[in-house]
Amino acid sequence: MRTGLRAWLEEPRGVTVIMALTVVVFIGDSLAGLALTEVGAKSYRIWAGELHRLLLATFLHGGILHLVANLYALYIFGPVTERILGTNRFVVLYVLSGAVGFLVSLLASPGTFAVGASAAIFGLMGYTLYFRLRRLPRRWLPIDTGFLQIFVINFLLAQTVPNIDHWGHVGGLMGGLLCGGLLGFERPVGGGRRRLRESAVSALLLASVFF
């Protein structure tokens, strides 16, 4: 019984909650005639103060294929990232890197609407890449197979689905890398001063994106 409870506590609960919330939002948006997309998609209205779009856009999707592809990517990378970071910091990473992705998209193409979890998922990839380079050996690992799968999926989507927000992907990846420097790992190992400097620089760069 204790073993079962401990196993449940170690499950990636943040990933489960985010996936469930994303599905609920998609169903609600579909039933409401895309009313949520109208008020939550990334658009130039963010400049006018509608900052909620930076958060809500991550949970909105343009169709069932878009939704399934992103949920699959989250299923692959989410648990790995959450186990590295812990649930609370994982949620911060997901939301913050998604917001950075949409900000970069806004700067690059302010006149277009965009929705989807892709920016946040690329943020998970950016963080995982940070962890990969900082902690893991320089040889092919199962985590690299996950990277390859996601890149192939996004390449295929880019060829078949119109209006893919590539700038959002770039911004999300950048946000994930910066969040790596800011959030660190669940169990930091040594390097107190270096860790502090890295966090300070990452926080400064993230702040410069937002301001």
CSV table of C-alpha atoms in Angstrom, one decimal:
chain,number,residue,atom,x,y,z
A,1,MET,CA,0.0,0.0,0.0
A,2,ARG,CA,2.8,2.4,0.9
A,3,THR,CA,4.6,1.4,-2.2
A,4,GLY,CA,1.6,2.2,-4.3
A,5,LEU,CA,1.0,5.5,-2.7
A,6,ARG,CA,4.7,6.5,-3.1
A,7,ALA,CA,4.5,5.5,-6.8
A,8,TRP,CA,1.4,7.6,-7.3
A,9,LEU,CA,3.0,10.6,-5.6
A,10,GLU,CA,6.0,10.2,-8.0
A,11,GLU,CA,3.8,10.2,-11.1
A,12,PRO,CA,4.0,13.4,-13.3
A,13,ARG,CA,0.8,15.0,-11.9
A,14,GLY,CA,1.5,18.3,-13.5
A,15,VAL,CA,1.5,16.8,-17.0
A,16,THR,CA,-1.8,15.0,-16.3
A,17,VAL,CA,-3.4,18.1,-15.0
A,18,ILE,CA,-2.2,20.2,-18.0
A,19,MET,CA,-3.3,17.6,-20.5
A,20,ALA,CA,-6.7,17.3,-18.9
A,21,LEU,CA,-7.1,21.1,-18.8
A,22,THR,CA,-6.1,21.4,-22.4
A,23,VAL,CA,-8.7,18.9,-23.5
A,24,VAL,CA,-11.4,20.6,-21.4
A,25,VAL,CA,-10.6,24.0,-22.9
A,26,PHE,CA,-10.7,22.5,-26.4
A,27,ILE,CA,-14.1,21.0,-25.8
A,28,GLY,CA,-15.4,24.1,-24.2
A,29,ASP,CA,-14.1,26.3,-27.0
A,30,SER,CA,-15.7,24.0,-29.6
A,31,LEU,CA,-19.1,24.0,-27.9
A,32,ALA,CA,-18.9,27.8,-27.5
A,33,GLY,CA,-18.2,28.4,-31.2
A,34,LEU,CA,-14.5,29.3,-30.6
A,35,ALA,CA,-15.4,32.1,-28.2
A,36,LEU,CA,-12.4,31.3,-26.1
A,37,THR,CA,-10.1,31.5,-29.2
A,38,GLU,CA,-11.6,34.9,-29.9
A,39,VAL,CA,-10.6,36.3,-26.5
A,40,GLY,CA,-7.5,34.2,-25.9
A,41,ALA,CA,-5.5,33.8,-29.1
A,42,LYS,CA,-2.2,35.6,-29.5
A,43,SER,CA,-2.8,38.9,-31.3
A,44,TYR,CA,-1.7,42.5,-31.5
A,45,ARG,CA,-4.3,43.2,-28.8
A,46,ILE,CA,-1.7,42.1,-26.3
A,47,TRP,CA,0.0,45.5,-26.9
A,48,ALA,CA,-3.3,47.1,-25.7
A,49,GLY,CA,-3.1,45.3,-22.4
A,50,GLU,CA,-4.8,42.0,-23.0
A,51,LEU,CA,-2.0,40.1,-21.3
A,52,HIS,CA,-4.2,37.1,-20.5
A,53,ARG,CA,-3.8,36.1,-24.1
A,54,LEU,CA,-0.1,35.1,-23.3
A,55,LEU,CA,-1.4,32.5,-20.9
A,56,LEU,CA,-4.7,31.4,-22.4
A,57,ALA,CA,-3.3,30.9,-26.0
A,58,THR,CA,-1.2,28.0,-24.8
A,59,PHE,CA,-4.3,26.0,-23.9
A,60,LEU,CA,-6.2,26.7,-27.1
A,61,HIS,CA,-5.9,24.8,-30.4
A,62,GLY,CA,-7.0,25.2,-34.0
A,63,GLY,CA,-8.3,21.7,-34.5
A,64,ILE,CA,-8.3,18.0,-33.4
A,65,LEU,CA,-5.0,17.3,-35.3
A,66,HIS,CA,-3.3,20.2,-33.7
A,67,LEU,CA,-4.5,19.2,-30.3
A,68,VAL,CA,-3.5,15.5,-30.6
A,69,ALA,CA,-0.1,16.3,-32.0
A,70,ASN,CA,0.6,18.7,-29.0
A,71,LEU,CA,-0.8,16.3,-26.5
A,72,TYR,CA,1.4,13.5,-27.8
A,73,ALA,CA,4.5,15.8,-27.6
A,74,LEU,CA,3.6,16.7,-24.1
A,75,TYR,CA,3.1,13.1,-23.2
A,76,ILE,CA,6.7,12.4,-24.4
A,77,PHE,CA,8.6,15.3,-23.0
A,78,GLY,CA,6.4,16.3,-20.1
A,79,PRO,CA,7.1,13.4,-17.6
A,80,VAL,CA,10.8,13.6,-18.3
A,81,THR,CA,10.9,17.3,-17.6
A,82,GLU,CA,8.6,17.2,-14.6
A,83,ARG,CA,10.8,14.5,-12.9
A,84,ILE,CA,13.8,16.7,-13.4
A,85,LEU,CA,12.2,19.8,-12.1
A,86,GLY,CA,9.4,18.8,-9.8
A,87,THR,CA,5.8,19.6,-10.3
A,88,ASN,CA,5.7,23.2,-9.3
A,89,ARG,CA,8.7,24.4,-11.3
A,90,PHE,CA,7.5,22.2,-14.2
A,91,VAL,CA,4.2,24.2,-14.3
A,92,VAL,CA,6.2,27.5,-14.1
A,93,LEU,CA,8.4,26.3,-17.0
A,94,TYR,CA,5.4,25.3,-19.2
A,95,VAL,CA,3.5,28.5,-18.7
A,96,LEU,CA,6.4,30.9,-18.8
A,97,SER,CA,8.1,29.4,-21.9
A,98,GLY,CA,4.7,29.4,-23.7
A,99,ALA,CA,4.3,33.1,-22.9
A,100,VAL,CA,7.8,33.8,-24.1
A,101,GLY,CA,7.1,31.9,-27.3
A,102,PHE,CA,4.0,34.0,-28.0
A,103,LEU,CA,5.9,37.2,-27.2
A,104,VAL,CA,8.5,36.4,-29.8
A,105,SER,CA,5.8,35.5,-32.2
A,106,LEU,CA,4.1,38.8,-31.5
A,107,LEU,CA,7.4,40.7,-32.2
A,108,ALA,CA,8.0,38.8,-35.4
A,109,SER,CA,4.5,38.8,-36.8
A,110,PRO,CA,2.2,41.1,-34.8
A,111,GLY,CA,-0.7,41.0,-37.2
A,112,THR,CA,-1.4,37.2,-37.0
A,113,PHE,CA,-3.4,35.2,-34.6
A,114,ALA,CA,-1.8,32.1,-33.0
A,115,VAL,CA,-2.8,29.4,-30.5
A,116,GLY,CA,-1.5,26.1,-29.3
A,117,ALA,CA,0.8,24.4,-26.8
A,118,SER,CA,3.7,24.1,-29.3
A,119,ALA,CA,5.6,27.1,-27.8
A,120,ALA,CA,5.3,25.6,-24.3
A,121,ILE,CA,6.3,22.2,-25.6
A,122,PHE,CA,9.3,23.7,-27.3
A,123,GLY,CA,10.0,25.3,-24.0
A,124,LEU,CA,10.1,21.8,-22.4
A,125,MET,CA,12.5,20.8,-25.2
A,126,GLY,CA,14.7,23.8,-24.5
A,127,TYR,CA,14.8,23.0,-20.8
A,128,THR,CA,15.5,19.4,-21.5
A,129,LEU,CA,18.3,20.4,-23.9
A,130,TYR,CA,19.8,22.6,-21.1
A,131,PHE,CA,19.7,19.6,-18.7
A,132,ARG,CA,21.1,17.3,-21.4
A,133,LEU,CA,24.1,19.5,-22.0
A,134,ARG,CA,24.7,20.2,-18.3
A,135,ARG,CA,24.2,16.8,-16.7
A,136,LEU,CA,24.2,13.9,-19.2
A,137,PRO,CA,27.0,12.2,-21.1
A,138,ARG,CA,27.9,13.1,-24.7
A,139,ARG,CA,26.5,10.0,-26.3
A,140,TRP,CA,23.1,9.0,-27.8
A,141,LEU,CA,20.5,8.5,-25.1
A,142,PRO,CA,16.7,7.7,-25.1
A,143,ILE,CA,16.0,11.3,-24.5
A,144,ASP,CA,17.6,12.1,-27.8
A,145,THR,CA,15.1,9.8,-29.5
A,146,GLY,CA,12.4,11.9,-27.9
A,147,PHE,CA,13.9,15.0,-29.4
A,148,LEU,CA,14.1,13.4,-32.8
A,149,GLN,CA,10.4,12.3,-32.7
A,150,ILE,CA,9.2,15.8,-31.8
A,151,PHE,CA,11.3,17.5,-34.5
A,152,VAL,CA,10.0,15.0,-37.1
A,153,ILE,CA,6.4,15.5,-36.0
A,154,ASN,CA,6.8,19.3,-36.2
A,155,PHE,CA,8.5,19.0,-39.6
A,156,LEU,CA,5.6,16.9,-40.9
A,157,LEU,CA,3.0,19.4,-39.5
A,158,ALA,CA,4.9,22.3,-41.1
A,159,GLN,CA,4.4,20.5,-44.5
A,160,THR,CA,0.8,19.6,-44.1
A,161,VAL,CA,-0.8,22.2,-41.8
A,162,PRO,CA,-1.0,25.8,-42.9
A,163,ASN,CA,-0.2,28.8,-40.7
A,164,ILE,CA,2.3,27.0,-38.3
A,165,ASP,CA,3.8,29.6,-36.0
A,166,HIS,CA,7.5,28.9,-36.3
A,167,TRP,CA,8.4,32.1,-34.4
A,168,GLY,CA,6.4,30.8,-31.5
A,169,HIS,CA,8.4,27.6,-31.6
A,170,VAL,CA,11.7,29.5,-31.7
A,171,GLY,CA,10.6,31.7,-28.8
A,172,GLY,CA,9.4,28.7,-26.7
A,173,LEU,CA,12.7,27.0,-27.2
A,174,MET,CA,14.6,30.1,-26.2
A,175,GLY,CA,12.3,30.5,-23.2
A,176,GLY,CA,12.9,26.9,-22.1
A,177,LEU,CA,16.7,27.4,-22.3
A,178,LEU,CA,16.4,30.6,-20.2
A,179,CYS,CA,14.1,28.9,-17.7
A,180,GLY,CA,16.8,26.2,-17.4
A,181,GLY,CA,19.2,28.8,-16.1
A,182,LEU,CA,16.5,30.4,-13.9
A,183,LEU,CA,14.9,27.3,-12.4
A,184,GLY,CA,17.9,24.9,-12.3
A,185,PHE,CA,17.1,21.3,-11.2
A,186,GLU,CA,15.1,19.7,-8.5
A,187,ARG,CA,18.2,18.5,-6.8
A,188,PRO,CA,21.0,21.0,-7.5
A,189,VAL,CA,24.6,19.7,-7.1
A,190,GLY,CA,27.2,22.2,-5.9
A,191,GLY,CA,28.3,25.3,-7.8
A,192,GLY,CA,26.4,27.8,-5.5
A,193,ARG,CA,27.9,31.0,-6.9
A,194,ARG,CA,27.8,29.8,-10.5
A,195,ARG,CA,24.2,28.8,-10.0
A,196,LEU,CA,23.3,32.2,-8.6
A,197,ARG,CA,25.0,34.0,-11.5
A,198,GLU,CA,23.3,31.8,-14.0
A,199,SER,CA,19.9,32.4,-12.4
A,200,ALA,CA,20.5,36.2,-12.4
A,201,VAL,CA,21.5,36.4,-16.0
A,202,SER,CA,18.6,34.2,-17.1
A,203,ALA,CA,16.1,36.3,-15.1
A,204,LEU,CA,17.5,39.5,-16.6
A,205,LEU,CA,17.2,38.1,-20.2
A,206,LEU,CA,13.6,36.9,-19.5
A,207,ALA,CA,12.7,40.3,-18.1
A,208,SER,CA,14.1,42.0,-21.2
A,209,VAL,CA,11.8,39.9,-23.4
A,210,PHE,CA,8.8,40.9,-21.4
A,211,PHE,CA,9.6,44.6,-21.1
